[in-house]
PDB file of C-alpha atoms in Angstrom:
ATOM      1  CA  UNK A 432      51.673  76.532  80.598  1.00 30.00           C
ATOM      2  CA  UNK A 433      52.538  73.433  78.431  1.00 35.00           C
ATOM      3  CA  UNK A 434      51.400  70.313  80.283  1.00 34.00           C
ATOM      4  CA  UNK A 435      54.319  68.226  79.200  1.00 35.00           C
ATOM      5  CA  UNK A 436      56.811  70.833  81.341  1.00 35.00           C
ATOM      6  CA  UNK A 437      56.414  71.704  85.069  1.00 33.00           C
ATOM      7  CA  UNK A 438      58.222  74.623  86.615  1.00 34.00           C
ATOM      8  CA  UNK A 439      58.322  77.229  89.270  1.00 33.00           C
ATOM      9  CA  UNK A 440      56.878  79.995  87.615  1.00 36.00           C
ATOM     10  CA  UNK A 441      56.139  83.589  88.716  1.00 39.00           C
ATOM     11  CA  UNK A 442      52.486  83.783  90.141  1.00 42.00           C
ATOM     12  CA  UNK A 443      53.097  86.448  93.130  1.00 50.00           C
ATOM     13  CA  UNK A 444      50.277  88.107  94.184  1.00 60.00           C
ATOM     14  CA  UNK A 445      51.903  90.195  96.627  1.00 60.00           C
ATOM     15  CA  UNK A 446      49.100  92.010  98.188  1.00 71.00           C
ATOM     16  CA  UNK A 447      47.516  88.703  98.857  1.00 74.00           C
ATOM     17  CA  UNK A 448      50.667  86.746  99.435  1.00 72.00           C
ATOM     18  CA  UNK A 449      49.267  83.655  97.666  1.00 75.00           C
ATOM     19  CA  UNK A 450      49.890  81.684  94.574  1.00 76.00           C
ATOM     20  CA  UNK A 451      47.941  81.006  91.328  1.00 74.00           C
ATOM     21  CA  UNK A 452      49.708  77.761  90.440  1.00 75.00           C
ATOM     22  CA  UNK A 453      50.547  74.203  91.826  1.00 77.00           C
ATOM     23  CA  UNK A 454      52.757  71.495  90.780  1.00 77.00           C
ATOM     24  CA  UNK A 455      51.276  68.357  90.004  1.00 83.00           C
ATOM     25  CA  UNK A 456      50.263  67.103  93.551  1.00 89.00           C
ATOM     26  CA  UNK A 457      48.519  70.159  93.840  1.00 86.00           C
ATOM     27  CA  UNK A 458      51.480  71.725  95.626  1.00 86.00           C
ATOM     28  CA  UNK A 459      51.649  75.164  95.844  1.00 80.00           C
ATOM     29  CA  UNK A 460      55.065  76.841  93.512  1.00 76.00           C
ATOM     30  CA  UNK A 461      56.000  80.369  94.271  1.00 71.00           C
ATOM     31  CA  UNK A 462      58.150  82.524  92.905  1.00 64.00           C
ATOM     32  CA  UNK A 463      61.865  83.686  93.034  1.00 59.00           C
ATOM     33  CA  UNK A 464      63.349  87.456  92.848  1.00 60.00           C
ATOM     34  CA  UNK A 465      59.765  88.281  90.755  1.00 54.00           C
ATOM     35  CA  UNK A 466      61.162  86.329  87.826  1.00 58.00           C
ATOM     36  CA  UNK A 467      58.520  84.457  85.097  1.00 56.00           C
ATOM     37  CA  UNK A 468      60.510  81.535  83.882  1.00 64.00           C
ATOM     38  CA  UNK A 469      59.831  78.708  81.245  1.00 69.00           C
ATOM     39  CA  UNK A 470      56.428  79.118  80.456  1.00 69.00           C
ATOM     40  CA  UNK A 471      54.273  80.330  77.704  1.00 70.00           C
ATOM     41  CA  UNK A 472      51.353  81.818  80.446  1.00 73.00           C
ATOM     42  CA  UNK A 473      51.384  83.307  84.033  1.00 73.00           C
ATOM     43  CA  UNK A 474      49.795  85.185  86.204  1.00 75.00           C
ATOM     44  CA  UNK A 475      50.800  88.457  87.654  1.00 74.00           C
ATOM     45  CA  UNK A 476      49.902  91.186  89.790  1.00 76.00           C
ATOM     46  CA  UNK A 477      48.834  94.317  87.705  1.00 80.00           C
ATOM     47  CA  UNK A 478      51.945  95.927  89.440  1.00 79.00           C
ATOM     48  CA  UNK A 479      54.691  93.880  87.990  1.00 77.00           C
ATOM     49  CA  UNK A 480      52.843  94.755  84.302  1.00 86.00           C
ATOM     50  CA  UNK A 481      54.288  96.974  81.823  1.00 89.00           C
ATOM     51  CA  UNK A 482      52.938  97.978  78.607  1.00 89.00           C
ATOM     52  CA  UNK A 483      54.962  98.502  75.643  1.00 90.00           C
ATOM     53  CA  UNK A 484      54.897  99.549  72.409  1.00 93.00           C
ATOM     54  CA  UNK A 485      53.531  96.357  70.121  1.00 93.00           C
ATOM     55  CA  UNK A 486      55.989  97.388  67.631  1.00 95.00           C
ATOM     56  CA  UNK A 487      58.948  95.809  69.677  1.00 94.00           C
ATOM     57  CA  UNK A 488      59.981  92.324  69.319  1.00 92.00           C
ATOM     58  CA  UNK A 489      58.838  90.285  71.857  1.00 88.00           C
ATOM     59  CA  UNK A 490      62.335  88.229  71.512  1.00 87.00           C
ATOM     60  CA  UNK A 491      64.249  91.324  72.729  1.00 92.00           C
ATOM     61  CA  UNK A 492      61.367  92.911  74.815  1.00 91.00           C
ATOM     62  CA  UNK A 493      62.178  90.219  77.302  1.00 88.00           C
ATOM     63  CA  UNK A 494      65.870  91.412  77.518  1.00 91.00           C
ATOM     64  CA  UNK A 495      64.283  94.610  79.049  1.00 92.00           C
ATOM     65  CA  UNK A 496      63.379  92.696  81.930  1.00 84.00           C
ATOM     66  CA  UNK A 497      66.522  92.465  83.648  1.00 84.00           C
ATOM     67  CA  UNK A 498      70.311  92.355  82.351  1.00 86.00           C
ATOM     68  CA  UNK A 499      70.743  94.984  79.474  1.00 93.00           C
ATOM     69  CA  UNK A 500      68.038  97.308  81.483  1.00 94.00           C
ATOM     70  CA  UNK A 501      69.883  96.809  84.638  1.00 95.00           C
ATOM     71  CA  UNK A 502      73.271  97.894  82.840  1.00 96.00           C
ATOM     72  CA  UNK A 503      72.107 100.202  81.081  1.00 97.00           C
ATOM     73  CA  UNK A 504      69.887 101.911  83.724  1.00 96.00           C
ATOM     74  CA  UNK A 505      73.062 101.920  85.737  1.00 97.00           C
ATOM     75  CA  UNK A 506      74.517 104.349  83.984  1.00 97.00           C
ATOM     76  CA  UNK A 507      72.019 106.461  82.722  1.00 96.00           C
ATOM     77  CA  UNK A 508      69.369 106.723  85.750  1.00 95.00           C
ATOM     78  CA  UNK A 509      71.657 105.963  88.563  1.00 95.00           C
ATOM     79  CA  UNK A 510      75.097 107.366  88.018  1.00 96.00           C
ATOM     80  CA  UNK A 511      73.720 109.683  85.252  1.00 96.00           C
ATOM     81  CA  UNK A 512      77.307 109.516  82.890  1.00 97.00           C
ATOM     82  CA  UNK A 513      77.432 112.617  81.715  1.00 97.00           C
ATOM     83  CA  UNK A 514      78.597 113.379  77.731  1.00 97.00           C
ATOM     84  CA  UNK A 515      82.821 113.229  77.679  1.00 97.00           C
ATOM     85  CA  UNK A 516      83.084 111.702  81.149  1.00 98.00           C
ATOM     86  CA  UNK A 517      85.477 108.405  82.146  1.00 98.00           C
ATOM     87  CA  UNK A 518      83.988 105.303  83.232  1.00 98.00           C
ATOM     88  CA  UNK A 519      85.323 101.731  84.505  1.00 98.00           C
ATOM     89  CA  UNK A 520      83.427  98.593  84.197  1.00 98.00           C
ATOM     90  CA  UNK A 521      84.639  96.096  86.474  1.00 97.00           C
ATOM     91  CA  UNK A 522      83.367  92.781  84.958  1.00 96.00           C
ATOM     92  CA  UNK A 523      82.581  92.086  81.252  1.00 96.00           C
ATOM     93  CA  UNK A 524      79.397  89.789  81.340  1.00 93.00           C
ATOM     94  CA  UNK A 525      76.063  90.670  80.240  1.00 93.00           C
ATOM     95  CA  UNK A 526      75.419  93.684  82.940  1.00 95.00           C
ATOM     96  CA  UNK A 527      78.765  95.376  82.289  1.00 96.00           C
ATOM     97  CA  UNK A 528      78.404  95.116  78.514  1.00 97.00           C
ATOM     98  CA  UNK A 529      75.175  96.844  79.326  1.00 97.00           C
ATOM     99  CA  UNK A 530      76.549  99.209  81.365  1.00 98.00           C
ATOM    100  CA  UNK A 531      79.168  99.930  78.914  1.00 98.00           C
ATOM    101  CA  UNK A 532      76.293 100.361  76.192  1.00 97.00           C
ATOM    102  CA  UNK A 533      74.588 102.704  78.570  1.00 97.00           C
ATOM    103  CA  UNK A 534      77.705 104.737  79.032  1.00 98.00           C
ATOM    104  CA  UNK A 535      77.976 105.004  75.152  1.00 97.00           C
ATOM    105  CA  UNK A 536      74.233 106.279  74.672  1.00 97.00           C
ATOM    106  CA  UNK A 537      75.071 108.579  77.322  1.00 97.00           C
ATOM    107  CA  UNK A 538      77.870 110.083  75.342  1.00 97.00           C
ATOM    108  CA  UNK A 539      80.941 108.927  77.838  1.00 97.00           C
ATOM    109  CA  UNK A 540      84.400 109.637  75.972  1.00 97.00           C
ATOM    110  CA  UNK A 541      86.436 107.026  78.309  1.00 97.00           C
ATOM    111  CA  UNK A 542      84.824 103.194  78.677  1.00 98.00           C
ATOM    112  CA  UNK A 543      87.306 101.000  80.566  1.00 98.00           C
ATOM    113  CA  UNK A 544      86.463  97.547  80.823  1.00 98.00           C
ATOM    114  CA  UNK A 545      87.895  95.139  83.287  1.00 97.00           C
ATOM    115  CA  UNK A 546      87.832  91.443  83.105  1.00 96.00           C
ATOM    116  CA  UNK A 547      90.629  88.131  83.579  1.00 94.00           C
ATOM    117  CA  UNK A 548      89.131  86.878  80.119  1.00 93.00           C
ATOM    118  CA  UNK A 549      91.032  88.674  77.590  1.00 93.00           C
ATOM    119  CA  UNK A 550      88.147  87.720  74.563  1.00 91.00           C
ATOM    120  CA  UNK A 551      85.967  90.273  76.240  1.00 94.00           C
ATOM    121  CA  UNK A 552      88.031  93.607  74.850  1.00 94.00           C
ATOM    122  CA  UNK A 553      86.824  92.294  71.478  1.00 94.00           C
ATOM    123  CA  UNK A 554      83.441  91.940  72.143  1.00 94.00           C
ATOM    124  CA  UNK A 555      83.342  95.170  74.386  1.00 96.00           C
ATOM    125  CA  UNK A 556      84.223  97.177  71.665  1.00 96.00           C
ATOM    126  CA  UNK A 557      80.859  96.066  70.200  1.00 95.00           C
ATOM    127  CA  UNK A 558      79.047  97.847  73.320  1.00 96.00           C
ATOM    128  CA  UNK A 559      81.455 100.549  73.283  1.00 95.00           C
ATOM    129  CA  UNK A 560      84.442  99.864  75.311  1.00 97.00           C
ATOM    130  CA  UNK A 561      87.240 102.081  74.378  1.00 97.00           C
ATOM    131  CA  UNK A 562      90.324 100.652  76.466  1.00 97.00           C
ATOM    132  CA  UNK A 563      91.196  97.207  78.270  1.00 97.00           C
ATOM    133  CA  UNK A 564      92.495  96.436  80.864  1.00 97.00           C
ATOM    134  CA  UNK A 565      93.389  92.584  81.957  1.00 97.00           C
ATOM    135  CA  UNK A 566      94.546  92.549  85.707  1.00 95.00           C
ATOM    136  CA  UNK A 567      96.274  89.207  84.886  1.00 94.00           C
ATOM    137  CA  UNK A 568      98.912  90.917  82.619  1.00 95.00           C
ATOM    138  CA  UNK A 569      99.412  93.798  85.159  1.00 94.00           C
ATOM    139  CA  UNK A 570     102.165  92.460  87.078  1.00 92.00           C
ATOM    140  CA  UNK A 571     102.210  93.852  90.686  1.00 92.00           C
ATOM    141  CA  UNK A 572     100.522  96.837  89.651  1.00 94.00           C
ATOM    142  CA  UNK A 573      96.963  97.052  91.413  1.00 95.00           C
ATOM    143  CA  UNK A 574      94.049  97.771  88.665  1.00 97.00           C
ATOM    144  CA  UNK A 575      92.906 101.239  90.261  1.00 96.00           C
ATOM    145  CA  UNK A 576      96.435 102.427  89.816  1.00 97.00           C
ATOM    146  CA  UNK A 577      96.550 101.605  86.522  1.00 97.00           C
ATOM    147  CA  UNK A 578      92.943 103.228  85.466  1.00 98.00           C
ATOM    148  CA  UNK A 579      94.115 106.351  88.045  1.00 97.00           C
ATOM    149  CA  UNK A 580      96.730 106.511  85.623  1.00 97.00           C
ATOM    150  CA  UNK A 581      94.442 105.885  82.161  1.00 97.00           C
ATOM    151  CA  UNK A 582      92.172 108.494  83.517  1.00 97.00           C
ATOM    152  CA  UNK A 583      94.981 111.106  84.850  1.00 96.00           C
ATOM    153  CA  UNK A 584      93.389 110.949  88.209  1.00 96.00           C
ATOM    154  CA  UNK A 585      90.961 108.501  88.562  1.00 96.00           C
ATOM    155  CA  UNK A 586      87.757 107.743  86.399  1.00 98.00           C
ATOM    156  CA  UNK A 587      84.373 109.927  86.883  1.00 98.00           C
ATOM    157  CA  UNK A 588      82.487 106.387  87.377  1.00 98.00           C
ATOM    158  CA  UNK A 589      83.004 103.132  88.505  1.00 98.00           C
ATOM    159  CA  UNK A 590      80.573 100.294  88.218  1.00 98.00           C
ATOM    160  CA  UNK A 591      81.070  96.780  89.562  1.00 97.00           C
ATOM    161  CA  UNK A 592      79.499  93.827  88.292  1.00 96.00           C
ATOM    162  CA  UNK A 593      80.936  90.695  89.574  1.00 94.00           C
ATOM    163  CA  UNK A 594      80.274  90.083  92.983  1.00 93.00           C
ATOM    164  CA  UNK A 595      83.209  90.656  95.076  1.00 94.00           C
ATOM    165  CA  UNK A 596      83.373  93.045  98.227  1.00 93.00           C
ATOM    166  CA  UNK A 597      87.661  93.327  96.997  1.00 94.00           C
ATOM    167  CA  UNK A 598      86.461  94.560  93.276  1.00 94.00           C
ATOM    168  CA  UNK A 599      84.044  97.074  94.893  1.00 95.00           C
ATOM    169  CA  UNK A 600      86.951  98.356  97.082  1.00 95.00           C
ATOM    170  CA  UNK A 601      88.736  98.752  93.685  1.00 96.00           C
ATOM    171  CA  UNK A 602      86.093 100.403  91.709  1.00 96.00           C
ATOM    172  CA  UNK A 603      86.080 102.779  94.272  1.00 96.00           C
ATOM    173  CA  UNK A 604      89.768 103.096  94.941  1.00 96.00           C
ATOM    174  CA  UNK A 605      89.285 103.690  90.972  1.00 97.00           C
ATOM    175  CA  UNK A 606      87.388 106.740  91.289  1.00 97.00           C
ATOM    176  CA  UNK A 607      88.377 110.214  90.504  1.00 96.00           C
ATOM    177  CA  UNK A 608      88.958 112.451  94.190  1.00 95.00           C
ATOM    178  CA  UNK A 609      86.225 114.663  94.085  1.00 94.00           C
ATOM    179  CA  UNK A 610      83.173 113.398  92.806  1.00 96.00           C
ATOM    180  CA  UNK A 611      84.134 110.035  91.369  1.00 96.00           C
ATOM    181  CA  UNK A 612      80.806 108.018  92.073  1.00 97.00           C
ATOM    182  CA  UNK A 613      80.984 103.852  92.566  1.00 97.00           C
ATOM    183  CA  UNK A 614      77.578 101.724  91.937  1.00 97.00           C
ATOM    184  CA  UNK A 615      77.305  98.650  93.092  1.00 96.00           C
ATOM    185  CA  UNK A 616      75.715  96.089  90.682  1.00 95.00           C
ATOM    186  CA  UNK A 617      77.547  92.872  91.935  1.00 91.00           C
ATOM    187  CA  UNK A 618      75.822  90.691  94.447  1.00 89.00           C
ATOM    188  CA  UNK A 619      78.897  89.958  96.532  1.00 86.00           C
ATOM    189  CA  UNK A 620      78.906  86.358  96.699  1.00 88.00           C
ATOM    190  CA  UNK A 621      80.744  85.181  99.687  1.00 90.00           C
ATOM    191  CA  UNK A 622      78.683  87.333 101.886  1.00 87.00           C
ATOM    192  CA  UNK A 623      81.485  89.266 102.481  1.00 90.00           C
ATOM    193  CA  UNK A 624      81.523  92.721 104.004  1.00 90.00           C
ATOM    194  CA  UNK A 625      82.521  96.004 102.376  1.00 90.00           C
ATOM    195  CA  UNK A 626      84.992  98.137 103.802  1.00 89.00           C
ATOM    196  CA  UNK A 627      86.290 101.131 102.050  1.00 88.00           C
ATOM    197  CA  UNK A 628      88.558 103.825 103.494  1.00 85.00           C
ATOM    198  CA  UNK A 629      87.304 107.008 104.898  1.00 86.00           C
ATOM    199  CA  UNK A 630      89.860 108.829 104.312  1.00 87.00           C
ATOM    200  CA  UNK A 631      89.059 108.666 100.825  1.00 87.00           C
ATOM    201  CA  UNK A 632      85.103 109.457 101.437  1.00 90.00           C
ATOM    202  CA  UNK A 633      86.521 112.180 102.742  1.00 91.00           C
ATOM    203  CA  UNK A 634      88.044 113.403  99.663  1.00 92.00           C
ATOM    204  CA  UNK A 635      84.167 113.470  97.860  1.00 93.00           C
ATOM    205  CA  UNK A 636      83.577 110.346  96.573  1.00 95.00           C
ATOM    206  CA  UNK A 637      80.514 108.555  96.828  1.00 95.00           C
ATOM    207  CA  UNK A 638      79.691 104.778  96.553  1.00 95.00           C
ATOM    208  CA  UNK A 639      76.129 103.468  96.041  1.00 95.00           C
ATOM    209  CA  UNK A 640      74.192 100.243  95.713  1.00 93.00           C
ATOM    210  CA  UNK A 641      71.669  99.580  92.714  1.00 91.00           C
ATOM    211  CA  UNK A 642      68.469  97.781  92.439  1.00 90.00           C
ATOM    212  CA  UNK A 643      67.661  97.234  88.380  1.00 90.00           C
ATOM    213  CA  UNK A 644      70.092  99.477  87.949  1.00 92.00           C
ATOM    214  CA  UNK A 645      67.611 102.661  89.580  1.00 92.00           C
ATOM    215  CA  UNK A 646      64.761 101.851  86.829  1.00 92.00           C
ATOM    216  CA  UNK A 647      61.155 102.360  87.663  1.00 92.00           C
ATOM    217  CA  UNK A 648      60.040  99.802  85.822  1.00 90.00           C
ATOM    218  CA  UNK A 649      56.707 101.199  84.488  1.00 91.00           C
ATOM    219  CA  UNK A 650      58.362 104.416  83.664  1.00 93.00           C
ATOM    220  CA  UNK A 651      61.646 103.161  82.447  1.00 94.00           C
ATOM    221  CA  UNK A 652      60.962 100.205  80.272  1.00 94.00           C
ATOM    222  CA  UNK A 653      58.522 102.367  77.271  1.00 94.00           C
ATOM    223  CA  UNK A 654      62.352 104.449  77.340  1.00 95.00           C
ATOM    224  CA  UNK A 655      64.291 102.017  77.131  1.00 96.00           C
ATOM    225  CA  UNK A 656      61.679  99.765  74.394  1.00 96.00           C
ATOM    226  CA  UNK A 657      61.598 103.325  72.316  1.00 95.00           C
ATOM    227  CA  UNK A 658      65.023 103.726  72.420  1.00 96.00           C
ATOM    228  CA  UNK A 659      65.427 100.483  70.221  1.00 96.00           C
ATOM    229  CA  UNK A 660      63.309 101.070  67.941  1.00 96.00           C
ATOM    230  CA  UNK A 661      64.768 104.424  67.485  1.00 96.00           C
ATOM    231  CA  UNK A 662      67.998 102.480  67.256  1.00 95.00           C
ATOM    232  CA  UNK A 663      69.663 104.190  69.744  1.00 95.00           C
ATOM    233  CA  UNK A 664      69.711 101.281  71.917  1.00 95.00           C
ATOM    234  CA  UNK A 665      70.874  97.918  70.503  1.00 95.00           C
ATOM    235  CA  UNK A 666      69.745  95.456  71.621  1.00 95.00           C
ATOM    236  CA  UNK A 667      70.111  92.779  68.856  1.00 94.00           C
ATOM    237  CA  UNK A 668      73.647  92.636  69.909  1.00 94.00           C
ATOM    238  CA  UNK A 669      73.089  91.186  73.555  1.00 94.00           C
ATOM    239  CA  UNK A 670      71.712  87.575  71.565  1.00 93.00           C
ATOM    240  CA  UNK A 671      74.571  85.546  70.968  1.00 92.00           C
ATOM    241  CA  UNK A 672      72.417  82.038  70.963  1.00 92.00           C
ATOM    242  CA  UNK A 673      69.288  80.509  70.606  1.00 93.00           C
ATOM    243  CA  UNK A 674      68.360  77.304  71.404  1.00 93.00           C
ATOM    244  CA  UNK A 675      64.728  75.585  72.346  1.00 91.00           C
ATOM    245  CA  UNK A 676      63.358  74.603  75.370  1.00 88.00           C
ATOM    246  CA  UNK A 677      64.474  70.679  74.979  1.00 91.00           C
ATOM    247  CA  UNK A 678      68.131  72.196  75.251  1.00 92.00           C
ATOM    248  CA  UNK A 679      68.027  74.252  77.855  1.00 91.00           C
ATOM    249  CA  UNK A 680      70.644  72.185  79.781  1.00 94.00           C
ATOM    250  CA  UNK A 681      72.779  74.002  76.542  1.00 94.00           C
ATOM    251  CA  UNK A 682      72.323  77.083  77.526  1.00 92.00           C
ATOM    252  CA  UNK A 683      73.030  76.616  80.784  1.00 91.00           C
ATOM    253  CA  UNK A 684      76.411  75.351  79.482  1.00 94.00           C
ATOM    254  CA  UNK A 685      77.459  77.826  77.671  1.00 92.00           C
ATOM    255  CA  UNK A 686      76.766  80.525  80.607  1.00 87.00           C
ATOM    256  CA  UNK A 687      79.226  78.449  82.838  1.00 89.00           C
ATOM    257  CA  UNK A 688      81.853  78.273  79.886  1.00 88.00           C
ATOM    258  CA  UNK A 689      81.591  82.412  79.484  1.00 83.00           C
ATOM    259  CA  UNK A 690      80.211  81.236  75.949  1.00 86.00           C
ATOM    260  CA  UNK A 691      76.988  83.766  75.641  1.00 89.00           C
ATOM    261  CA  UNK A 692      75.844  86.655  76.394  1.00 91.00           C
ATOM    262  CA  UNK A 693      72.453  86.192  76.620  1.00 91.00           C
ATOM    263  CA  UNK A 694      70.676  82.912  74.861  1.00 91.00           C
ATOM    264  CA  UNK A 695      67.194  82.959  74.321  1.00 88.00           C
ATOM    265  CA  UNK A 696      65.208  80.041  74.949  1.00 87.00           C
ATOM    266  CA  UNK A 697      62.177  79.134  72.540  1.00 87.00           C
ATOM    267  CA  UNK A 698      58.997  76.985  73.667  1.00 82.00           C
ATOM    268  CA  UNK A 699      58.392  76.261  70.307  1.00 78.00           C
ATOM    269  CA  UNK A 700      61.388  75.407  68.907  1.00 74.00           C
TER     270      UNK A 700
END
């Protein structure tokens, strides 16, 4: 770890429960949600390690970590989109493009994205969305009517990615009678309680929550890592800045402004 910079780092030793790093009065740090941040060196537990093949870029090997896997694992371990089927994305940012690229590897024929920012149909199409929809310019029309409608009868999957226990009640008022499945990506935000109608359970849908997007990580990752380099996944495309660590406050910036996608952050630059 560079001496100059001191952060909270990811040391957990879970079987243990201690730490393998302190601040500079010796403090203990620990760790949060099992995430290595801002430094060139940590310490791990032989669990959270996964090998991968050398050939892959260490600049997008760290996108594998969370984000684009989560997306993308979405839809191809956990809902399993099946080649020709419909799909709505509830929520543009960097797990719903993933998602969306997931749904496109998997061979879906229908990608519906939904987001208030109308610049994201542009840069969907880059991950494979195929039709927009902006609930601002709906009028009084509710958003799972007017996908219901797109997808003559509701679409065949329905992720949300925001965060909000009234978008998860849309995603699955979204979903197609019968076996329309809902996966729940969003960390609802508010705390706020689900409640969906089971009267419409009753008609064979299915909603379920989703830990990194249903990868096992050790398993999952050497897929996902050969899957770039056979250039099936792309990857490149998730970059949309770099900056180095002195500007991190920059990249920070441009997440709040819905600038980037994903920024990468050099030590070294």
């Amino acid at each position: 770890m560079c001496s100059k910079y001191r952060f909270a780092v990811r040391p957990g030793m879970p079987r243990d429960g201690t730490t393998r790093f302190s601040d500079g009065q010796g403090r203990p740090l620990h760790h949060f949600l099992g995430v290595s941040s801002f430094t060139e060196y940590t310490v791990v537990d032989v669990n959270h390690v996964v090998k991968v093949n050398p050939a892959m870029p260490p600049a997008l090997a760290c996108l594998l970590s969370c984000g684009a896997s989560t997306g993308v694992g979405a839809a191809w371990k956990q809902a399993k989109v099946e080649p020709g089927s419909s799909v709505a994305i509830f929520g543009l940012g960097a797990v719903g493009l993933a998602v969306a690229e997931g749904a496109r590897i998997c061979g879906a024929s229908k990608i519906i994205g939904v987001d208030i920012n109308p610049e994201k149909y542009e840069l969907g199409k880059k991950f494979g969305v195929t039709q927009f929809i902006n609930p601002k310019e709906l009028g009084e029309k509710p958003v799972h009517q007017a996908i219901i409608e797109m997808t003559d009868g509701g679409a065949d999957y329905c992720f949300e990615c925001i965060g909000l226990a009234a978008l998860m009640n849309d995603a699955f008022r979204s979903s197609r009678d019968g076996w329309g499945k809902t996966i729940i990506l969003g960390v609802e935000m508010h705390g706020a309680p689900l409640s969906i109608s089971s009267h419409e359970i009753l008609h064979g849908k299915s909603v379920v929550g989703s830990m990194f997007g249903g990868l096992k990580p050790k398993q999952d990752i050497p897929i996902l890592a050969a899957k770039y380099l056979n250039k099936e996944l792309e990857l490149d495309k998730f970059i949309t800045h770099e900056v180095g660590l002195k500007d991190i406050n920059e990249a920070f910036d441009l997440l709040l402004q819905r600038k980037s996608v994903r920024c990468t952050i050099w030590m070294d630059k």
